[in-house]
PDB file of C-alpha atoms in Angstrom:
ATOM      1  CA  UNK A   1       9.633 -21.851  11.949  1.00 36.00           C
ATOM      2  CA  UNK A   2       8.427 -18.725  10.274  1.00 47.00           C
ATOM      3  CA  UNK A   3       9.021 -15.273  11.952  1.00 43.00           C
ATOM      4  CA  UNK A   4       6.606 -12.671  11.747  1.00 58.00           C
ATOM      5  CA  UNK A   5       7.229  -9.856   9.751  1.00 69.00           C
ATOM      6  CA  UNK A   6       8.418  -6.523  11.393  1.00 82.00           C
ATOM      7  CA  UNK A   7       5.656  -3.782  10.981  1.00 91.00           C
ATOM      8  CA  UNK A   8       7.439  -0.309   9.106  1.00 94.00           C
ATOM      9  CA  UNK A   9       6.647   2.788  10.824  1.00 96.00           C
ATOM     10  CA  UNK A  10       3.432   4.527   9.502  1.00 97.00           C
ATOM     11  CA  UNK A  11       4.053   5.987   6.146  1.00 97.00           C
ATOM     12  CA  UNK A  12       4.154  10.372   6.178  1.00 96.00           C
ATOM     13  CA  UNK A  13       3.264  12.734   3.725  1.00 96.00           C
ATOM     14  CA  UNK A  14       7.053  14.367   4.621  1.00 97.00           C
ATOM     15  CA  UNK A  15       8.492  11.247   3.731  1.00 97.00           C
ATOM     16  CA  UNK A  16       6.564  10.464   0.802  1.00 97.00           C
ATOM     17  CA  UNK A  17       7.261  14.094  -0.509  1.00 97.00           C
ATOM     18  CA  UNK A  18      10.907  13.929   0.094  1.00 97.00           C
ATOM     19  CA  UNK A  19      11.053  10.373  -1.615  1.00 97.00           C
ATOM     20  CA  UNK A  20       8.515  11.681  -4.599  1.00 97.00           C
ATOM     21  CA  UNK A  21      11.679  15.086  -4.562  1.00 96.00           C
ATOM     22  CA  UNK A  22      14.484  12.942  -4.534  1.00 96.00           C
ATOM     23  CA  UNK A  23      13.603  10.034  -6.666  1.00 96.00           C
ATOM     24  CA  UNK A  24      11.777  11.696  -9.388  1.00 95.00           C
ATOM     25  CA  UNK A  25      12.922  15.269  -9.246  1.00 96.00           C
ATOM     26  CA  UNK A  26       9.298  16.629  -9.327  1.00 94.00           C
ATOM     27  CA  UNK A  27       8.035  20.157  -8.314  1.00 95.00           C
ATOM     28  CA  UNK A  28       5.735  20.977  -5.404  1.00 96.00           C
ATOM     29  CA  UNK A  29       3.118  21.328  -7.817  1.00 97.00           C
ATOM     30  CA  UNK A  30       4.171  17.615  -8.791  1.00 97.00           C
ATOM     31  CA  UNK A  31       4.517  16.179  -6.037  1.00 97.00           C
ATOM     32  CA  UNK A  32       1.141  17.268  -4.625  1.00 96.00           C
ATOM     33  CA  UNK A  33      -0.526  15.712  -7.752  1.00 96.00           C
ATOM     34  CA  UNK A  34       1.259  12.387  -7.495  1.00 96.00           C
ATOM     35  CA  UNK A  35       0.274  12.272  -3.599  1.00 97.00           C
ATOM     36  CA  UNK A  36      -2.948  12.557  -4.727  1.00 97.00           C
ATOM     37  CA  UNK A  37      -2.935  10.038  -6.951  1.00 96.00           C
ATOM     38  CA  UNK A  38      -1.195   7.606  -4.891  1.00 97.00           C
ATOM     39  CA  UNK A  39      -3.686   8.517  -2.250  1.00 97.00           C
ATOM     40  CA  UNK A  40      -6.456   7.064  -4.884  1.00 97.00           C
ATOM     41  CA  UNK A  41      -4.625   3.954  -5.956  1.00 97.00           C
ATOM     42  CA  UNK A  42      -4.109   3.267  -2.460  1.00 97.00           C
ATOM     43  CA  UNK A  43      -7.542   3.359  -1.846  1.00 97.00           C
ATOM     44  CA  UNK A  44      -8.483   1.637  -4.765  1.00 97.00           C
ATOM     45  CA  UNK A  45      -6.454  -1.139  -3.865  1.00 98.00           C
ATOM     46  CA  UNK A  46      -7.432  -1.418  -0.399  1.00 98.00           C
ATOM     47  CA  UNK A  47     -11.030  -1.129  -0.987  1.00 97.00           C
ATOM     48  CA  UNK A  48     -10.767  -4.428  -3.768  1.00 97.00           C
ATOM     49  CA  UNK A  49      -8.643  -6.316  -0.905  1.00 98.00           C
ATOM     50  CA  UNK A  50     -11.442  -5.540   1.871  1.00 97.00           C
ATOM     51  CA  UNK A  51     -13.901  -6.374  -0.264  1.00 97.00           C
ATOM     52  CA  UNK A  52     -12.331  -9.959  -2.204  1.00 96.00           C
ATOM     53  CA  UNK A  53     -11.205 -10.829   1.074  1.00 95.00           C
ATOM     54  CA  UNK A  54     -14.545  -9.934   3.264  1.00 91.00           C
ATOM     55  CA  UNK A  55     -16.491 -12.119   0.340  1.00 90.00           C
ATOM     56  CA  UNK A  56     -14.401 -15.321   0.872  1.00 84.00           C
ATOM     57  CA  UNK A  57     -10.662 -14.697  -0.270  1.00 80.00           C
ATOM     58  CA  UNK A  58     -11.085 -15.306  -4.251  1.00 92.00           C
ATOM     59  CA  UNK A  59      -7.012 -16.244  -3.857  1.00 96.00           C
ATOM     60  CA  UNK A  60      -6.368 -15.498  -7.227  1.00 96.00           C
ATOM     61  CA  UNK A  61      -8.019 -11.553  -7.161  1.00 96.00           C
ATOM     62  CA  UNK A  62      -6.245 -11.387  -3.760  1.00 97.00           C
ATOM     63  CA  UNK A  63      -3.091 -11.814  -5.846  1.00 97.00           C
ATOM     64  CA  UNK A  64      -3.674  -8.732  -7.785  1.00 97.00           C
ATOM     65  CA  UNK A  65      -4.592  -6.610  -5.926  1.00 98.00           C
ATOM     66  CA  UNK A  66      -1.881  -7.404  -3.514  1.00 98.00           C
ATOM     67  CA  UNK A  67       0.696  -6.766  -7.019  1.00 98.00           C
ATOM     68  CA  UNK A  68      -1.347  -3.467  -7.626  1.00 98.00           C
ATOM     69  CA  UNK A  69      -0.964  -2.411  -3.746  1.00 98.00           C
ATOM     70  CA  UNK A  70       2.813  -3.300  -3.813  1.00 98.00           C
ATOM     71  CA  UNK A  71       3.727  -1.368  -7.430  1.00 98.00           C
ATOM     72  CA  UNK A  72       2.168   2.235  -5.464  1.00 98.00           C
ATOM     73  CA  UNK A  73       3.785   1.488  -2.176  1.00 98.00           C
ATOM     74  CA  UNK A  74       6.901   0.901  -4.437  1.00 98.00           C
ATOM     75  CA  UNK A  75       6.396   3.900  -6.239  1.00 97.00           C
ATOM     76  CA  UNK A  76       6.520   5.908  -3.510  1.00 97.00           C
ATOM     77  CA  UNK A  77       9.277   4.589  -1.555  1.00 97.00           C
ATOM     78  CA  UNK A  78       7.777   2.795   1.051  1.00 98.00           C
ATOM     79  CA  UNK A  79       9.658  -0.796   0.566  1.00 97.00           C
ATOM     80  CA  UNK A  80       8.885  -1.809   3.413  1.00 97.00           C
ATOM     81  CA  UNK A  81       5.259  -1.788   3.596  1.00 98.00           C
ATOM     82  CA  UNK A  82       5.379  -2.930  -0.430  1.00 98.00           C
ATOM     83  CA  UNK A  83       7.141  -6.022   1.520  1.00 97.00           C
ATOM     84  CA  UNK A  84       3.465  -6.444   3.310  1.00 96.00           C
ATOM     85  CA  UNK A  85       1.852  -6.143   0.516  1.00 97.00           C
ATOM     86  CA  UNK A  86       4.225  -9.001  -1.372  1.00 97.00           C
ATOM     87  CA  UNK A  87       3.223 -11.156   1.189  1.00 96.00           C
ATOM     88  CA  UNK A  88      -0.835 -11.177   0.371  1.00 96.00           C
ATOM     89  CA  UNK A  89       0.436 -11.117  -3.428  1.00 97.00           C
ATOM     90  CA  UNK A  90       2.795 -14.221  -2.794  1.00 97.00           C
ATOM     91  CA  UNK A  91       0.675 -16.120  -0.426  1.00 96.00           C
ATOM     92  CA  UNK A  92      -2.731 -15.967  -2.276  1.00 97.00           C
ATOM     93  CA  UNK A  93      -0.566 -16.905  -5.278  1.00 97.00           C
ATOM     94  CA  UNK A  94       0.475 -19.901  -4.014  1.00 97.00           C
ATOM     95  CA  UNK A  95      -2.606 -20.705  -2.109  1.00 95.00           C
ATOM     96  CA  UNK A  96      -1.764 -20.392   0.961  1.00 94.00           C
ATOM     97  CA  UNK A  97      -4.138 -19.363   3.856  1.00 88.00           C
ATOM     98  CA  UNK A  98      -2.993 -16.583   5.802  1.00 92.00           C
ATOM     99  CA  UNK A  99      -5.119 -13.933   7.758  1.00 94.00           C
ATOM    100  CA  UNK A 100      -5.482 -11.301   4.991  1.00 95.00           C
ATOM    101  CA  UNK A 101      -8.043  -9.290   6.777  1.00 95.00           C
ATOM    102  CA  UNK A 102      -5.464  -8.702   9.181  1.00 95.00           C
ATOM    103  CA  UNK A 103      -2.964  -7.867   7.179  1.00 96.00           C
ATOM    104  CA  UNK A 104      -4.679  -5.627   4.698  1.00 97.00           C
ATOM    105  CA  UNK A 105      -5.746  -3.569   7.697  1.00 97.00           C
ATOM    106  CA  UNK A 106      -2.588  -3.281   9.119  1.00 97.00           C
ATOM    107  CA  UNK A 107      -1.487  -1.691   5.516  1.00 98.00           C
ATOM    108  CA  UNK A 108      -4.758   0.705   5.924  1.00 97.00           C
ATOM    109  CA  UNK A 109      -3.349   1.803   9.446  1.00 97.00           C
ATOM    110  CA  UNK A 110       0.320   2.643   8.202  1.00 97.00           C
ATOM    111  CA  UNK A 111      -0.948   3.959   5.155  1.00 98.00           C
ATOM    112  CA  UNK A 112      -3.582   6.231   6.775  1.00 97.00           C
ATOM    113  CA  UNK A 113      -1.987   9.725   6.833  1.00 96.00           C
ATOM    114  CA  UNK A 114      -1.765   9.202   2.832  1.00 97.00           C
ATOM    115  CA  UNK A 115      -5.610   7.972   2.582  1.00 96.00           C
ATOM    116  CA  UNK A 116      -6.077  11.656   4.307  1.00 93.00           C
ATOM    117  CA  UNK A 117      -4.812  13.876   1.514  1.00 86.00           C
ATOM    118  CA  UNK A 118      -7.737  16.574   0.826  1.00 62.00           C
ATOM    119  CA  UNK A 119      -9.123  16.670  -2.561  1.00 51.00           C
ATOM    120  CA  UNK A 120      -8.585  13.467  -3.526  1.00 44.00           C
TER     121      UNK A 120
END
């Protein structure tokens, strides 16, 4: 019997900034730039997993972009949503149909105060 997966609380800029500090001993100046960027590749990501998955689930792109997804939410120290985000990579790699729509929006929805970051 599979359990369903606990949902992380909603990803912060605080927490991303303290993680992007203490991981990679960056400056403010830094740190805003690579919150930028990981507000893009977020995006990015996001966008191609709507998109695949509003177009029929092409399992294998699913995949990818679930890998791509993961590596940024990795990167900035959110493991736990990078755990989401292993699940669409893992289950479109082995076939298996699963509500991605769902889940891919649930990512969007944690990951929304990051998506917000002006000037992006």
């Amino acid at each position: 019997m599979k359990t369903e997966q606990a949902i992380p609380s909603k990803v912060s800029r605080v927490r991303v900034r303290n993680h992007f500090q203490e991981a990679y001993s960056l400056s403010k100046d830094q740190i805003d730039i690579l919150l930028k960027s990981s507000a893009r590749s977020l995006e990015t990501f996001l966008s191609a997993l709507e998109d695949v998955v509003g177009n029929g689930g092409d399992l294998p792109q699913i995949a990818r972009f679930g890998h791509g997804l993961k590596g940024v939410l990795l990167n900035m120290g959110e493991d736990g949503w990078a755990d989401l985000a292993r699940k669409i990579e893992d289950s479109a790699a082995e076939g298996q149909d699963r509500d991605y729509k769902k889940i891919v929006a649930t990512i969007r929805l944690g990951v929304e105060e990051i998506l917000n970051v002006s000037d992006r």
